[in-house]
Amino acid sequence: MGGLQKKKYERGSATNYITRNKARKKLQLSLADFRRLCILKGIYPHEPKHKKKVNKGSTAPRTFYLLKDIRFLLHEPIVRKFREYKVFVRKLRKAYGKAEWTAVERLRDNKPGYKLDHIIKERYPTFIDALRDIDDALSMCFLFSTFARTGKCHVQTITLCRRLTVEWMNYVVTSRSLRKVFISIKGIYYQAEVLGQLITWLVPYQFAHDHPTDVDYRVMATFTEMYTTLFGFINFRLYQTLNLVYPPKKLSALSASLARVVATAEEEEENQLDQFPADGEDLENMEAREKEQKEQEAQNRLFEGLKFFLNREVPRESLAFILRCFGAEVSWDKSLCIGGTYNVTDETITHQIVDRPDIDKQYINRYYIQPQWVFDSVNAKMRLPVEDYFLGVTLPPHLSPFVEEKDGDYVPPEKLKLMALQRGEKHVQEEEEDDDDDDDDEEYNDEVDDEDLTEEKNLKKMEDQRSQGKTLAVKVTPGKVKPWETGSVGNKVRLEKEEKAEEKRLAIMMMKKKEKYLYDKIMFGKKRTTREANKLAAKRKAHEDTSKAEKKQKKAKKQ
Amino acid sequence: MAAVKRLKRVAAAQPGFMSFKSSAGSDDLNSGQRKRVNKNKKKNWNKHSDIQDVEEFLDDVRLQERATGGLISEKPDDSLFFVDIGEQRKYVQPEVQEGKKGKKSKSRPLRIDLILQHDSLVPPPKDILAHQQPNAKKLRRIAENAEKLAAMGVLPRRQKRLLNRRPAVTASKSKTAANNFPDRPYYDLWGGDAKETADPYYLEQTGKKRVKRPEKLNSKPSVLPAVEVIAPGGSYNPDFFSHQALLLEAHEVEVKRERAELRIERQLAVNREDTATEETVFQELVEGLVEEEEDEDEEEEDVSIRGGLQQEKKTEKERRRERADKIKSQQKQAARVFTDKKQQLFQLRSIQATLKRGEQQTRERVAQRKANQEAEKSMPRRLGRLRFQAQDLEVQLSDEIPGSLRTLKPEGSVLKDRFKSMQKRNMIEPRERAKFKRRHKVKYVEKRAFREIT
């Protein structure tokens, strides 16, 4: 037989992967140490495409790592530290066993430790890379800072997490970067925009901690170790961008620090950047950007000038954080926590946030509102009317700001109202409990439906005409400005809409047959969703009508 | 002179003292004619007073103090005497040791120490030589000079060499080296000065060059975002329809689970009628034993034998016929193929239609496969022995929805959520708690005492 025969599993994907145990033996580490190292360095197991090839013919489920990654791990200086630590533990145990206390002390003083700075620098070479990955770090640090200080995980870690989270919140407050808040049954979701990156994180509630048993605490602790290091460096850099001193002093109250820092924030806002039109950009885009910026700045001053007082039963940290982010002054009862600057009896308080059904002593010149007003106002980017959130009133539902409805989807009527408010159109304020006019609700629903229906009708007409081979009666004529009844803001919007609809119709007419076929398919699908949305709206109306009828009956019975 | 005389006289007066002079002289004192002395004069107090008894007494006292540590008359009875009752029967008494540490109480001193204590009231003489240093002044002067010089900055050579040595690592370094101590200092990691100022060739040759991180490690293991916001139905005060949608999802998950259980039960189900009754069992046992219908068997045997005998050698005729048949069939087939090909020209349209259909199918399948691949990117991958178990949706039923933030009961655990999220994003593999497996089986053996009883 001439020539060398190729043996199986000697090249290709079989040699690119290595099983976990083999990797561990190559590195000469224990399994726990190996897992820790992989987590710290960011090396994850891979699932190969052809498992049978890699597993040398068997289909047993195994964990595979890329061989190149493991070879890269061999050069890591922390591996040496792990081995030293193992030796240290062994010596310490022996000294304890032999009751050589001087040896124990000496060993303890020279305990080997390692630093993760170079790993962070290697994983995130630039600051923006690190900022992209901060979501996970934030959520973990907030989670650990809510842990109870029992011995389950190091108390030092919990303290460090607490410090880092407070620093981060202080930064967000100073830079006014908070954009969205969502109160869910799991916890509170926040979204902030920092240096152009949208960062979402989840903060659990302070109470209710059941420690689930199937969570591996060692793994979580290792992740936290890495994330706290990363987080600290990011904080330092962020504080540098604001020209603040790091580490800041006395942040536990979040109250005094802001007074010092507000000055710098104001200075920044005054320096407005000159508008340089970039090459190739139209005037329109620039104007759009300017508008956006102005809106942003207006949003940042949402609660400016208002003075709030938080009652005892209200989640203090969350509300204080949000209110400060938008420029308000906040205080609470001194007996709760340090940092309450003014008392309940202060006359200049404009709003008091209460969560009880009623409150005994009422001051005249302040509003007593439920905490949902704050969250909803932040999400709506404007100060909502306070009447919906008085004490004892059934609150409107708290909508999620993270949902973006597409064209035909169901939009809850509350959201429609909100959008109307934002647009500035005034219409009669009505509360859900009133038995009187709910015409506005129907009006808006009808409007939405009407627009869709008219579009459909027009398109159908066009199609029919086209199929019959007739030339369409529409001609392109120079545009005429039609006089409208009153010159309100809504008319402009309507004009724009009309123009867009016209353009759309023209484009449809000019399509080829094939393209038209595809377009029809798409529209059919879309219309289906709108039809479903309408069905849901009708259901909702029916539900409301029945509940209103019941209430009317009840009232009639009472009287 | 007078002192010497006095001494002699005093010595002579001591009892038992034999002077050089004969005793006849000393008899003078004892026999009658005593010289009359005036005791009232100070000069004669020393010479002629007899203080023997006092001296004796004092000597005795001194002796007692020196030897036995104080006057014996002042000592307590217990230290001098003990009552001898005779031999005591030794029986074990449970000694209640209250508040005493360890077996041998360290608070009571040892008996041997007590015996060997020196209890004399006379202190041992102090050793003055221990305090004497011959050249103390000189040494003091040298020390002062050295201090003055050290204050000015001039140090002896030995000290200079010690100071020039590198200082030892202090203990405070080890405490701050820990990674997670709360006041840990941070610095600007991304700004700052570049450490790699040395020549890259030098670094490579001396083994100090840092290995480059492979590019593939910079890509994220999953396209899913790190924090997934819950659906709008999960708000603490949700809108009616979004809450219903979320409930529907949870309901579907439960329905799936129930169906899986039912499926397993159905597979295990056994038809009632198939179970063996006594009759069927009896039938089975009895089958073949009863002698019935023997004739039919014989006929079947003949047919089979006849069929086998027919296979004889083929004749030439048969072979020729076979060959001709073969050729004919081949020709027929060729002709058919030819006509088929000709006819295909007229079947072009249908052929095209079938081709189109086939192509469309392949295109569909390709699209489907691509869509599957894309969907797989967001699915958690199989990384180990266990599959990924998604956690239950966090949903609160309609009657659990709180009216206000105060009465809200949080649902689900964020810790578990983060853990599962990391598994979903392929960062860690799903694992279960390690079970305690015994290497060898536990043996139970009765104690000998019990074995005798039973």
Tab-separated table of N, CA and C in Angstrom, chain A residues 433-477:
chain	number	residue	atom	x	y	z
A	433	GLU	N	-63.590	57.045	35.997
A	433	GLU	CA	-64.759	56.684	36.804
A	433	GLU	C	-65.995	57.482	36.432
A	434	ASP	N	-65.769	58.598	35.681
A	434	ASP	CA	-66.935	59.437	35.395
A	434	ASP	C	-67.930	58.715	34.521
A	435	ASP	N	-69.174	58.893	34.843
A	435	ASP	CA	-70.204	58.279	34.002
A	435	ASP	C	-70.507	59.140	32.805
A	436	ASP	N	-70.094	60.421	32.876
A	436	ASP	CA	-70.422	61.339	31.772
A	436	ASP	C	-69.511	61.093	30.602
A	437	ASP	N	-69.476	62.094	29.694
A	437	ASP	CA	-68.937	61.882	28.355
A	437	ASP	C	-67.650	61.081	28.303
A	438	ASP	N	-67.757	59.986	27.584
A	438	ASP	CA	-66.560	59.290	27.145
A	438	ASP	C	-66.509	59.379	25.642
A	439	ASP	N	-67.062	60.478	25.155
A	439	ASP	CA	-67.060	60.633	23.704
A	439	ASP	C	-65.655	60.717	23.180
A	440	ASP	N	-64.794	61.386	23.964
A	440	ASP	CA	-63.443	61.591	23.458
A	440	ASP	C	-62.772	60.266	23.152
A	441	ASP	N	-63.006	59.324	24.035
A	441	ASP	CA	-62.416	58.002	23.807
A	441	ASP	C	-62.840	57.460	22.466
A	442	GLU	N	-64.176	57.501	22.290
A	442	GLU	CA	-64.687	56.943	21.035
A	442	GLU	C	-64.173	57.735	19.861
A	443	GLU	N	-64.119	59.077	20.090
A	443	GLU	CA	-63.649	59.916	18.998
A	443	GLU	C	-62.299	59.455	18.511
A	444	TYR	N	-61.405	59.274	19.467
A	444	TYR	CA	-60.053	58.941	19.051
A	444	TYR	C	-59.975	57.592	18.417
A	445	ASN	N	-60.733	56.666	18.996
A	445	ASN	CA	-60.733	55.348	18.368
A	445	ASN	C	-61.232	55.434	16.949
A	446	ASP	N	-62.326	56.242	16.810
A	446	ASP	CA	-62.901	56.339	15.479
A	446	ASP	C	-61.938	56.989	14.518
A	447	GLU	N	-61.250	58.006	15.023
A	447	GLU	CA	-60.328	58.691	14.111
A	447	GLU	C	-59.313	57.726	13.570
A	448	VAL	N	-58.755	56.977	14.483
A	448	VAL	CA	-57.728	56.025	14.028
A	448	VAL	C	-58.323	55.071	13.019
A	449	ASP	N	-59.524	54.566	13.361
A	449	ASP	CA	-60.149	53.626	12.427
A	449	ASP	C	-60.438	54.289	11.106
A	450	ASP	N	-60.955	55.541	11.200
A	450	ASP	CA	-61.363	56.213	9.973
A	450	ASP	C	-60.203	56.359	9.012
A	451	GLU	N	-59.085	56.773	9.536
A	451	GLU	CA	-57.957	56.983	8.637
A	451	GLU	C	-57.623	55.725	7.891
A	452	ASP	N	-57.551	54.637	8.652
A	452	ASP	CA	-57.216	53.372	7.981
A	452	ASP	C	-58.257	53.020	6.939
A	453	LEU	N	-59.541	53.218	7.319
A	453	LEU	CA	-60.593	52.796	6.397
A	453	LEU	C	-60.528	53.606	5.120
A	454	THR	N	-60.332	54.914	5.253
A	454	THR	CA	-60.297	55.745	4.043
A	454	THR	C	-59.157	55.306	3.141
A	455	GLU	N	-58.021	55.007	3.759
A	455	GLU	CA	-56.884	54.554	2.951
A	455	GLU	C	-57.229	53.304	2.202
A	456	GLU	N	-57.818	52.379	2.944
A	456	GLU	CA	-58.178	51.111	2.293
A	456	GLU	C	-59.088	51.359	1.114
A	457	LYS	N	-60.110	52.211	1.383
A	457	LYS	CA	-61.097	52.444	0.318
A	457	LYS	C	-60.421	53.007	-0.912
A	458	ASN	N	-59.567	53.986	-0.672
A	458	ASN	CA	-58.922	54.625	-1.822
A	458	ASN	C	-58.110	53.628	-2.618
A	459	LEU	N	-57.369	52.834	-1.902
A	459	LEU	CA	-56.513	51.879	-2.598
A	459	LEU	C	-57.346	50.916	-3.420
A	460	LYS	N	-58.449	50.506	-2.817
A	460	LYS	CA	-59.289	49.548	-3.541
A	460	LYS	C	-59.803	50.166	-4.830
A	461	LYS	N	-60.211	51.417	-4.669
A	461	LYS	CA	-60.719	52.103	-5.855
A	461	LYS	C	-59.661	52.117	-6.945
A	462	MET	N	-58.454	52.497	-6.561
A	462	MET	CA	-57.363	52.564	-7.531
A	462	MET	C	-57.169	51.237	-8.216
A	463	GLU	N	-57.155	50.213	-7.401
A	463	GLU	CA	-56.925	48.882	-7.973
A	463	GLU	C	-57.977	48.535	-9.000
A	464	ASP	N	-59.224	48.788	-8.591
A	464	ASP	CA	-60.304	48.417	-9.515
A	464	ASP	C	-60.152	49.142	-10.832
A	465	GLN	N	-59.886	50.427	-10.697
A	465	GLN	CA	-59.762	51.200	-11.930
A	465	GLN	C	-58.632	50.674	-12.793
A	466	ARG	N	-57.543	50.369	-12.148
A	466	ARG	CA	-56.376	49.911	-12.904
A	466	ARG	C	-56.685	48.608	-13.620
A	467	SER	N	-57.298	47.689	-12.859
A	467	SER	CA	-57.549	46.376	-13.440
A	467	SER	C	-58.481	46.495	-14.640
A	468	GLN	N	-59.363	47.474	-14.559
A	468	GLN	CA	-60.263	47.617	-15.704
A	468	GLN	C	-59.578	48.273	-16.889
A	469	GLY	N	-58.409	48.737	-16.695
A	469	GLY	CA	-57.671	49.266	-17.821
A	469	GLY	C	-57.972	50.724	-18.091
A	470	LYS	N	-58.751	51.309	-17.195
A	470	LYS	CA	-59.072	52.711	-17.465
A	470	LYS	C	-57.934	53.566	-16.976
A	471	THR	N	-57.789	54.676	-17.605
A	471	THR	CA	-56.824	55.643	-17.081
A	471	THR	C	-57.455	56.332	-15.898
A	472	LEU	N	-56.627	56.605	-14.947
A	472	LEU	CA	-57.144	57.189	-13.715
A	472	LEU	C	-57.426	58.651	-13.936
A	473	ALA	N	-58.393	59.112	-13.204
A	473	ALA	CA	-58.790	60.496	-13.387
A	473	ALA	C	-57.866	61.455	-12.663
A	474	VAL	N	-56.908	60.903	-11.905
A	474	VAL	CA	-56.057	61.805	-11.113
A	474	VAL	C	-54.974	62.371	-12.008
A	475	LYS	N	-54.823	63.600	-11.933
A	475	LYS	CA	-53.735	64.242	-12.678
A	475	LYS	C	-52.867	64.999	-11.695
A	476	VAL	N	-51.662	65.233	-12.097
A	476	VAL	CA	-50.775	65.994	-11.215
A	476	VAL	C	-50.968	67.466	-11.510
A	477	THR	N	-51.522	68.158	-10.578
A	477	THR	CA	-51.729	69.600	-10.740
A	477	THR	C	-50.940	70.330	-9.672
